[in-house]
Short mmCIF file of C-alpha atoms in Angstrom, two decimals:
data_model
loop_
_atom_site.label_atom_id
_atom_site.label_comp_id
_atom_site.label_asym_id
_atom_site.label_seq_id
_atom_site.Cartn_x
_atom_site.Cartn_y
_atom_site.Cartn_z
CA MET A 140 -0.19 -0.10 0.22
CA SER A 141 1.11 3.48 -0.51
CA LEU A 142 -0.32 6.66 0.07
CA LYS A 143 0.79 10.17 -1.61
CA PHE A 144 1.74 13.09 -0.34
CA THR A 145 3.24 17.18 -0.38
CA VAL A 146 5.17 18.86 0.99
CA VAL A 147 3.92 22.40 1.72
CA ASP A 148 6.77 25.18 2.52
CA ALA A 149 3.56 27.18 4.46
CA PHE A 150 4.07 31.54 5.43
CA THR A 151 5.94 31.94 2.87
CA SER A 152 6.22 32.05 -1.47
CA LYS A 153 10.58 31.11 -1.42
CA PRO A 154 12.11 28.24 -1.53
CA PHE A 155 13.66 26.53 1.24
CA CYS A 156 11.76 28.93 3.31
CA GLY A 157 8.10 28.96 5.42
CA ASN A 158 7.78 25.41 7.65
CA PRO A 159 7.54 22.84 5.48
CA ALA A 160 4.48 20.47 6.55
CA ALA A 161 3.54 16.55 4.57
CA VAL A 162 0.01 16.58 3.75
CA ILE A 163 -1.80 13.98 3.27
CA VAL A 164 -5.05 13.50 1.20
CA LEU A 165 -6.09 10.06 3.62
CA PRO A 166 -8.07 7.22 1.60
CA GLU A 167 -12.27 7.32 2.17
CA ASN A 168 -13.30 4.57 4.84
CA HIS A 169 -9.27 3.90 5.60
CA THR A 170 -8.81 2.26 8.58
CA LEU A 171 -4.69 3.14 9.17
CA PRO A 172 -4.34 2.48 12.98
CA ASP A 173 -2.82 5.89 14.65
CA SER A 174 0.48 4.21 15.33
CA THR A 175 0.31 3.64 11.58
CA LEU A 176 -0.08 7.98 10.65
CA GLN A 177 2.13 8.37 14.34
CA GLY A 178 5.07 6.44 12.46
CA ILE A 179 4.54 8.09 9.08
CA ALA A 180 5.26 11.54 10.99
CA VAL A 181 8.14 10.26 12.53
CA GLU A 182 9.78 8.89 8.42
CA PHE A 183 9.06 13.28 7.53
CA ASN A 184 10.69 13.86 10.92
CA LEU A 185 9.33 17.59 9.75
CA SER A 186 7.93 19.55 13.09
CA GLU A 187 4.08 18.07 11.78
CA THR A 188 2.33 16.04 9.42
CA ALA A 189 -0.52 16.43 8.30
CA TYR A 190 -3.70 13.80 7.85
CA ILE A 191 -6.91 15.23 5.57
CA ILE A 192 -9.90 12.84 5.91
CA GLN A 193 -12.79 12.91 3.75
CA PRO A 194 -16.10 12.86 4.96
CA ALA A 195 -18.77 10.62 3.44
CA ASP A 196 -20.74 13.56 1.30
CA CYS A 197 -17.53 16.24 0.24
CA SER A 198 -20.39 18.27 -2.15
CA PRO A 199 -20.58 22.35 -1.26
CA LYS A 200 -22.92 23.25 0.86
CA ARG A 201 -24.72 26.19 2.05
CA GLY A 202 -23.52 28.29 5.30
CA GLU A 203 -25.47 31.18 7.95
CA ASP A 204 -23.93 34.00 5.23
CA GLY A 205 -24.90 32.70 1.99
CA GLU A 206 -21.22 31.41 0.85
CA GLU A 207 -21.04 28.02 -0.04
CA TYR A 208 -18.06 26.01 1.66
CA VAL A 209 -16.65 22.12 2.39
CA ASP A 210 -16.06 19.83 5.56
CA PHE A 211 -13.19 17.27 5.53
CA GLY A 212 -11.42 16.42 8.45
CA LEU A 213 -7.86 16.85 9.96
CA ARG A 214 -5.21 15.75 12.63
CA TRP A 215 -1.48 17.28 13.20
CA PHE A 216 1.60 14.63 13.92
CA THR A 217 5.07 15.56 15.38
CA PRO A 218 7.05 13.31 15.06
CA ALA A 219 6.43 12.59 19.11
CA ARG A 220 2.98 12.64 18.95
CA GLU A 221 -0.98 14.13 18.03
CA VAL A 222 -1.45 18.23 18.66
CA ARG A 223 -4.22 19.83 18.87
CA LEU A 224 -3.94 22.57 16.93
CA CYS A 225 -1.90 23.23 14.24
CA GLY A 226 -1.15 26.32 11.79
CA HIS A 227 1.17 26.33 8.83
CA ALA A 228 0.08 22.51 8.34
CA THR A 229 -3.40 23.74 8.30
CA LEU A 230 -2.47 26.25 5.70
CA ALA A 231 -0.70 23.57 3.79
CA SER A 232 -3.24 20.66 3.62
CA ALA A 233 -5.93 23.81 2.68
CA SER A 234 -3.35 24.79 -0.60
CA VAL A 235 -3.55 21.11 -1.48
CA LEU A 236 -7.54 20.85 -1.03
CA TYR A 237 -7.69 24.57 -2.86
CA ALA A 238 -4.92 22.68 -5.96
CA ASP A 239 -7.44 20.18 -5.83
CA SER A 240 -10.81 20.51 -8.17
CA SER A 241 -11.64 17.40 -8.09
CA LEU A 242 -12.17 18.08 -4.07
CA ILE A 243 -12.57 21.41 -4.05
CA PRO A 244 -15.02 23.43 -7.01
CA ALA A 245 -13.26 26.62 -8.55
CA SER A 246 -15.97 28.74 -7.33
CA VAL A 247 -16.00 27.47 -3.23
CA ASN A 248 -14.01 29.05 -0.87
CA GLU A 249 -13.33 28.02 2.60
CA ILE A 250 -12.99 24.84 3.84
CA ARG A 251 -13.76 24.35 7.30
CA PHE A 252 -11.61 21.07 9.09
CA SER A 253 -12.86 19.48 11.25
CA THR A 254 -10.65 18.77 14.46
CA LEU A 255 -9.32 18.03 17.96
CA SER A 256 -10.13 21.87 18.23
CA GLY A 257 -13.00 22.67 17.06
CA ILE A 258 -14.49 23.67 13.27
CA LEU A 259 -11.29 25.44 12.36
CA LYS A 260 -11.91 27.54 9.00
CA ALA A 261 -9.23 28.09 6.35
CA ARG A 262 -10.47 31.01 3.48
CA ARG A 263 -8.79 32.19 0.28
CA ILE A 264 -8.03 36.00 -0.27
CA ASN A 265 -8.78 37.60 -3.33
CA SER A 266 -5.59 39.06 -3.47
CA THR A 267 -2.21 39.69 -5.10
CA PRO A 268 -0.16 36.91 -4.52
CA PRO A 269 -2.97 34.72 -3.23
CA LYS A 270 -3.17 33.98 0.11
CA VAL A 271 -5.08 31.59 2.54
CA GLU A 272 -7.39 33.03 5.84
CA LEU A 273 -7.04 30.45 8.58
CA GLN A 274 -9.69 31.11 11.23
CA PHE A 275 -8.02 30.12 14.70
CA PRO A 276 -9.76 30.93 18.30
CA SER A 277 -7.56 34.04 20.13
CA GLY A 278 -5.51 33.60 23.05
CA ASP A 279 -6.21 35.57 26.23
CA ILE A 280 -3.46 36.02 27.43
CA GLU A 281 -2.46 37.33 30.57
CA PRO A 282 0.60 37.93 33.51
CA ALA A 283 1.77 35.00 34.88
CA SER A 284 2.17 34.46 38.00
CA ALA A 285 5.50 35.16 40.60
CA GLU A 286 6.44 31.62 40.33
CA VAL A 287 5.77 30.87 36.32
CA GLU A 288 7.73 34.15 34.96
CA LYS A 289 10.02 33.23 37.87
CA PHE A 290 10.23 29.78 35.56
CA ALA A 291 11.01 32.25 32.52
CA CYS A 292 13.10 34.16 33.31
CA LYS A 293 15.10 31.31 34.30
CA MET A 294 14.57 29.32 30.96
CA VAL A 295 15.59 32.57 29.54
CA ALA A 296 18.92 33.11 31.58
CA GLU A 297 20.16 29.87 30.66
CA ALA A 298 18.98 29.59 26.23
CA MET A 299 19.52 32.69 25.89
CA GLU A 300 22.75 34.91 27.33
CA GLY A 301 22.55 38.52 28.07
CA VAL A 302 18.54 39.19 27.70
CA GLY A 303 16.20 40.66 29.63
CA VAL A 304 12.66 40.00 29.69
CA GLN A 305 9.97 42.20 29.95
CA PHE A 306 6.77 40.36 30.02
CA VAL A 307 5.58 36.86 30.78
CA GLY A 308 1.99 35.59 29.85
CA ILE A 309 -0.24 32.58 29.99
CA SER A 310 -3.57 31.42 28.76
CA ARG A 311 -6.76 29.66 30.65
CA ARG A 312 -8.98 29.25 26.66
CA GLU A 313 -8.14 26.45 25.34
CA PRO A 314 -5.76 25.09 23.68
CA TYR A 315 -3.88 27.26 24.60
CA GLY A 316 -3.42 25.97 28.71
CA ILE A 317 -0.07 24.82 27.56
CA TYR A 318 1.36 27.50 25.99
CA LEU A 319 3.50 30.59 27.46
CA LEU A 320 4.68 33.24 25.93
CA ILE A 321 7.82 35.73 26.33
CA GLU A 322 8.77 38.74 25.79
CA ILE A 323 12.31 40.08 25.65
CA ASP A 324 13.71 43.82 25.28
CA ASP A 325 16.18 45.00 22.53
CA THR A 326 19.77 43.87 23.65
CA ALA A 327 19.83 42.31 20.76
CA PRO A 328 17.91 41.04 17.90
CA LEU A 329 16.30 37.42 18.34
CA LYS A 330 16.68 37.21 14.70
CA GLY A 331 20.07 34.83 14.62
CA MET A 332 20.71 34.90 17.98
CA MET A 333 22.00 31.98 19.41
CA VAL A 334 19.52 29.60 21.00
CA ASP A 335 19.42 26.47 22.87
CA PRO A 336 15.51 25.16 22.37
CA GLY A 337 16.71 22.36 25.23
CA ARG A 338 16.69 24.60 27.97
CA PHE A 339 13.29 25.81 26.82
CA GLY A 340 11.84 22.06 27.21
CA PRO A 341 12.57 20.79 31.11
CA THR A 342 10.49 16.85 31.73
CA GLY A 343 7.61 17.53 32.93
CA THR A 344 7.04 21.11 32.31
CA GLN A 345 3.68 22.66 32.34
CA PHE A 346 3.75 24.67 29.08
CA PRO A 347 5.91 22.88 26.45
CA ILE A 348 4.86 25.53 24.25
CA VAL A 349 7.46 28.27 24.48
CA THR A 350 7.03 31.02 21.97
CA ILE A 351 9.21 33.98 22.86
CA CYS A 352 8.74 37.63 20.95
CA GLN A 353 9.86 41.27 20.02
CA ARG A 354 9.33 44.42 19.07
CA THR A 355 10.14 44.04 15.09
CA LYS A 356 12.64 46.61 13.99
CA SER A 357 13.45 48.13 10.69
CA GLU A 358 17.70 47.19 9.42
CA ALA A 359 18.26 51.07 10.35
CA GLY A 360 16.93 49.76 13.93
CA ILE A 361 13.59 51.77 13.74
CA ASP A 362 11.20 50.50 14.90
CA VAL A 363 7.91 49.16 12.96
CA GLN A 364 5.12 47.75 13.56
CA GLY A 365 4.66 44.47 13.90
CA TYR A 366 6.57 41.55 16.11
CA ASP A 367 8.77 39.54 15.34
CA TYR A 368 8.98 36.21 17.26
CA ARG A 369 10.16 32.27 17.67
CA MET A 370 8.86 28.78 18.77
CA PHE A 371 10.52 26.50 21.12
CA ALA A 372 8.75 22.88 22.26
CA VAL A 373 10.87 20.19 22.87
CA PRO A 374 8.79 17.72 24.23
CA VAL A 375 6.30 17.87 21.77
CA GLY A 376 8.91 16.81 19.95
CA VAL A 377 10.27 20.00 18.18
CA ALA A 378 13.31 21.88 18.94
CA GLU A 379 11.86 25.06 17.07
CA ASP A 380 9.42 25.45 14.31
CA PRO A 381 10.67 27.80 11.36
CA VAL A 382 6.69 29.10 11.75
CA CYS A 383 4.26 28.28 14.27
CA GLY A 384 0.40 29.23 13.05
CA SER A 385 -0.86 28.99 16.85
CA ALA A 386 1.28 29.89 18.68
CA ILE A 387 0.57 33.29 16.38
CA SER A 388 -3.13 32.80 17.08
CA PHE A 389 -2.13 32.30 21.29
CA ALA A 390 -0.45 36.15 21.63
CA ALA A 391 -2.63 37.80 18.41
CA ASN A 392 -4.07 39.66 20.63
CA TYR A 393 -1.66 40.38 23.24
CA TRP A 394 0.04 41.82 20.01
CA GLU A 395 -2.57 43.66 18.57
CA SER A 396 -2.78 45.21 22.08
CA LYS A 397 1.43 46.88 21.58
CA THR A 398 1.00 47.82 18.44
CA LYS A 399 -0.92 50.24 15.91
CA PRO A 400 -2.15 48.30 13.04
CA ARG A 401 -1.87 49.19 9.47
CA GLU A 402 -5.21 49.46 6.93
CA TYR A 403 -5.32 46.33 5.04
CA THR A 404 -7.30 46.32 1.35
CA GLY A 405 -6.37 42.99 -0.24
CA GLY A 406 -10.38 42.25 -0.30
CA ASP A 407 -13.21 43.90 -2.56
CA LYS A 408 -15.45 43.67 0.80
CA TYR A 409 -14.12 45.13 4.19
CA VAL A 410 -11.62 46.73 5.81
CA GLU A 411 -9.35 45.32 7.72
CA PHE A 412 -6.38 46.04 9.80
CA THR A 413 -3.95 43.85 10.43
CA ASN A 414 -0.57 43.36 12.19
CA ARG A 415 2.67 42.22 10.74
CA ILE A 416 4.60 39.38 12.45
CA ARG A 417 7.63 37.93 11.06
CA ALA A 418 8.75 34.42 12.12
CA VAL A 419 12.87 35.12 12.95
CA SER A 420 14.17 31.71 12.41
CA SER A 421 16.43 29.80 9.33
CA ARG A 422 13.62 29.81 7.70
CA GLY A 423 11.65 33.15 8.65
CA GLY A 424 7.84 33.40 7.31
CA GLU A 425 5.72 36.49 7.01
CA ILE A 426 1.80 36.41 8.13
CA ASP A 427 -0.60 39.13 8.40
CA VAL A 428 -2.45 39.17 11.41
CA ILE A 429 -6.39 40.29 12.09
CA CYS A 430 -8.35 40.29 15.36
CA ASP A 431 -12.36 40.08 14.84
CA GLY A 432 -13.05 39.05 19.05
CA GLY A 433 -12.50 35.56 19.95
CA TRP A 434 -10.16 35.00 16.89
CA ALA A 435 -7.03 35.84 15.00
CA LYS A 436 -7.16 35.32 11.50
CA LEU A 437 -3.69 34.48 9.66
CA ARG A 438 -2.63 35.27 5.76
CA GLY A 439 -0.57 33.86 4.77
CA GLU A 440 0.99 31.88 1.25
CA ALA A 441 2.12 28.86 0.40
CA ARG A 442 4.27 26.59 -2.22
CA VAL A 443 4.57 22.99 -3.54
CA ALA A 444 8.13 22.17 -1.63
CA SER A 445 7.90 17.75 -3.19
CA ARG A 446 5.30 15.42 -4.12
CA GLY A 447 5.30 11.41 -4.07
CA GLU A 448 4.80 8.09 -2.64
CA ILE A 449 5.42 7.17 0.73
CA TYR A 450 4.31 3.10 1.01
CA LEU A 451 3.59 0.94 3.98
#
């Protein structure tokens, strides 16, 4: 038996950039056990492998707004375990589906994925260049307790020498209870900084997913609107995720409160305000983020890196 796969670089239009995810559209009524799905994720050894589950009826439906959408299931696996939420692999999965007119008609611009975090929407955006918009639940960031702040400062001191901590935050909204937000000072740029990811993943930690962020500066050192960030998740099998979408939706409201979003006019039905968020890992990526009540809308590009078959 074999399965076709597509590796997609999410949140970029450039080769060797963004965050790669393997995407597999599972056969209808498949009976593959979770151990096999996990084994495939280990074989790819990417931060995420996404499995798209075809429903019995994948014909378009009409939503409350009168627009058509299609339903699919979606699961995400790191090399270590299944996770509840993943942004870049959702963007990658949507791009694979939108490219296949046998699964989604060209007239349909919305996918509703059934996931462990509920129904997540992915929309085609009428923009140049073309982008996909993910609608994820946003985190409600609040200051961490003194104990957690002390723990965070210790991790930063060990992982990032000479860097000061300005803020430590958590969210009580699921699925972000295991995420930790740490804003560092601007004594050194986060981009290119030497980091020891292992220091962010002590065994048994309450917060296995750590997002480090810093206000964006231009090459000339001038403050611009937006934030730079990097994400580390050693306990879930990801030393550093090149561009983590769920880390963005987790921190989006906090970042918006600290910046003045700019006007976005990429669509013809609305005018919204966005923050430009930069992932400053070695691969890098850029994401437009719009906060809409309890939701964060993440807009990004995606490109196919490779296609093939994996044999079981």
